[in-house]
């Protein structure tokens, strides 16, 4: 009984630690600006679109934010 409990706790600590490391790696990848992930760009564009729809920013500001999020790769700047 004691060894089963000890083994369970050891495995549980290992699994929880493994999950925390995976979460740390994924968040670090999305935080790093040099990665250039499509998901990060699309989230930035979606946020800018919401601001445009609310009337907070103008169409020109939205286009500038979109160019910045896409890294000017589609607009030839």
PDB file of C-alpha atoms in Angstrom:
ATOM      1  CA  UNK A   1       0.000   0.000   0.000  1.00  0.00           C
ATOM      2  CA  UNK A   2       2.730   2.470   0.959  1.00  0.00           C
ATOM      3  CA  UNK A   3       4.802   1.733  -2.142  1.00  0.00           C
ATOM      4  CA  UNK A   4       1.761   2.046  -4.393  1.00  0.00           C
ATOM      5  CA  UNK A   5       1.002   5.467  -2.943  1.00  0.00           C
ATOM      6  CA  UNK A   6       4.635   6.527  -3.250  1.00  0.00           C
ATOM      7  CA  UNK A   7       4.765   5.338  -6.861  1.00  0.00           C
ATOM      8  CA  UNK A   8       1.510   7.160  -7.664  1.00  0.00           C
ATOM      9  CA  UNK A   9       2.786  10.412  -6.152  1.00  0.00           C
ATOM     10  CA  UNK A  10       6.063  10.126  -8.046  1.00  0.00           C
ATOM     11  CA  UNK A  11       4.276   9.605 -11.363  1.00  0.00           C
ATOM     12  CA  UNK A  12       1.805  12.398 -10.601  1.00  0.00           C
ATOM     13  CA  UNK A  13       4.618  14.866  -9.875  1.00  0.00           C
ATOM     14  CA  UNK A  14       6.349  13.836 -13.099  1.00  0.00           C
ATOM     15  CA  UNK A  15       3.182  14.268 -15.198  1.00  0.00           C
ATOM     16  CA  UNK A  16       2.332  17.648 -13.677  1.00  0.00           C
ATOM     17  CA  UNK A  17       5.915  18.832 -14.187  1.00  0.00           C
ATOM     18  CA  UNK A  18       5.834  17.653 -17.798  1.00  0.00           C
ATOM     19  CA  UNK A  19       2.595  19.551 -18.461  1.00  0.00           C
ATOM     20  CA  UNK A  20       4.021  22.724 -16.904  1.00  0.00           C
ATOM     21  CA  UNK A  21       7.129  22.474 -19.086  1.00  0.00           C
ATOM     22  CA  UNK A  22       4.994  22.040 -22.208  1.00  0.00           C
ATOM     23  CA  UNK A  23       2.867  25.056 -21.294  1.00  0.00           C
ATOM     24  CA  UNK A  24       6.008  27.097 -20.654  1.00  0.00           C
ATOM     25  CA  UNK A  25       7.492  26.141 -24.034  1.00  0.00           C
ATOM     26  CA  UNK A  26       4.309  26.966 -25.952  1.00  0.00           C
ATOM     27  CA  UNK A  27       3.842  30.322 -24.245  1.00  0.00           C
ATOM     28  CA  UNK A  28       7.497  31.159 -24.821  1.00  0.00           C
ATOM     29  CA  UNK A  29       7.147  30.385 -28.532  1.00  0.00           C
ATOM     30  CA  UNK A  30       4.167  32.696 -28.911  1.00  0.00           C
ATOM     31  CA  UNK A  31       5.853  35.422 -26.866  1.00  0.00           C
ATOM     32  CA  UNK A  32       9.013  35.438 -29.000  1.00  0.00           C
ATOM     33  CA  UNK A  33       8.762  38.000 -31.810  1.00  0.00           C
ATOM     34  CA  UNK A  34      11.332  36.218 -33.975  1.00  0.00           C
ATOM     35  CA  UNK A  35       9.111  33.147 -34.399  1.00  0.00           C
ATOM     36  CA  UNK A  36       6.599  34.930 -36.654  1.00  0.00           C
ATOM     37  CA  UNK A  37       3.702  32.560 -36.071  1.00  0.00           C
ATOM     38  CA  UNK A  38       0.603  32.786 -38.255  1.00  0.00           C
ATOM     39  CA  UNK A  39      -1.636  32.389 -35.217  1.00  0.00           C
ATOM     40  CA  UNK A  40      -0.097  35.407 -33.553  1.00  0.00           C
ATOM     41  CA  UNK A  41      -0.557  37.509 -36.699  1.00  0.00           C
ATOM     42  CA  UNK A  42      -4.157  36.414 -37.111  1.00  0.00           C
ATOM     43  CA  UNK A  43      -4.905  37.229 -33.460  1.00  0.00           C
ATOM     44  CA  UNK A  44      -3.430  40.709 -33.921  1.00  0.00           C
ATOM     45  CA  UNK A  45      -5.490  41.243 -37.079  1.00  0.00           C
ATOM     46  CA  UNK A  46      -8.660  40.004 -35.363  1.00  0.00           C
ATOM     47  CA  UNK A  47      -8.082  42.411 -32.483  1.00  0.00           C
ATOM     48  CA  UNK A  48      -7.517  45.282 -34.918  1.00  0.00           C
ATOM     49  CA  UNK A  49     -10.683  44.304 -36.827  1.00  0.00           C
ATOM     50  CA  UNK A  50     -12.671  44.438 -33.591  1.00  0.00           C
ATOM     51  CA  UNK A  51     -11.317  47.924 -32.936  1.00  0.00           C
ATOM     52  CA  UNK A  52     -12.238  48.958 -36.486  1.00  0.00           C
ATOM     53  CA  UNK A  53     -15.763  47.579 -36.090  1.00  0.00           C
ATOM     54  CA  UNK A  54     -16.173  49.477 -32.813  1.00  0.00           C
ATOM     55  CA  UNK A  55     -15.067  52.675 -34.510  1.00  0.00           C
ATOM     56  CA  UNK A  56     -12.033  53.048 -32.262  1.00  0.00           C
ATOM     57  CA  UNK A  57      -9.574  53.151 -35.174  1.00  0.00           C
ATOM     58  CA  UNK A  58      -9.832  54.257 -38.797  1.00  0.00           C
ATOM     59  CA  UNK A  59      -9.485  52.105 -41.898  1.00  0.00           C
ATOM     60  CA  UNK A  60      -5.979  53.503 -42.447  1.00  0.00           C
ATOM     61  CA  UNK A  61      -4.923  52.556 -38.928  1.00  0.00           C
ATOM     62  CA  UNK A  62      -6.385  49.079 -39.442  1.00  0.00           C
ATOM     63  CA  UNK A  63      -4.423  48.681 -42.680  1.00  0.00           C
ATOM     64  CA  UNK A  64      -1.231  49.788 -40.920  1.00  0.00           C
ATOM     65  CA  UNK A  65      -1.781  47.291 -38.093  1.00  0.00           C
ATOM     66  CA  UNK A  66      -2.517  44.566 -40.624  1.00  0.00           C
ATOM     67  CA  UNK A  67       0.690  45.335 -42.532  1.00  0.00           C
ATOM     68  CA  UNK A  68       2.643  45.250 -39.282  1.00  0.00           C
ATOM     69  CA  UNK A  69       1.088  41.913 -38.242  1.00  0.00           C
ATOM     70  CA  UNK A  70       1.798  40.340 -41.609  1.00  0.00           C
ATOM     71  CA  UNK A  71       5.319  41.722 -41.690  1.00  0.00           C
ATOM     72  CA  UNK A  72       4.720  43.614 -44.951  1.00  0.00           C
ATOM     73  CA  UNK A  73       4.993  40.339 -46.847  1.00  0.00           C
ATOM     74  CA  UNK A  74       1.760  40.785 -48.813  1.00  0.00           C
ATOM     75  CA  UNK A  75       1.805  44.536 -49.325  1.00  0.00           C
ATOM     76  CA  UNK A  76       5.237  45.030 -50.885  1.00  0.00           C
ATOM     77  CA  UNK A  77       6.410  47.768 -48.524  1.00  0.00           C
TER      78      UNK A  77
END
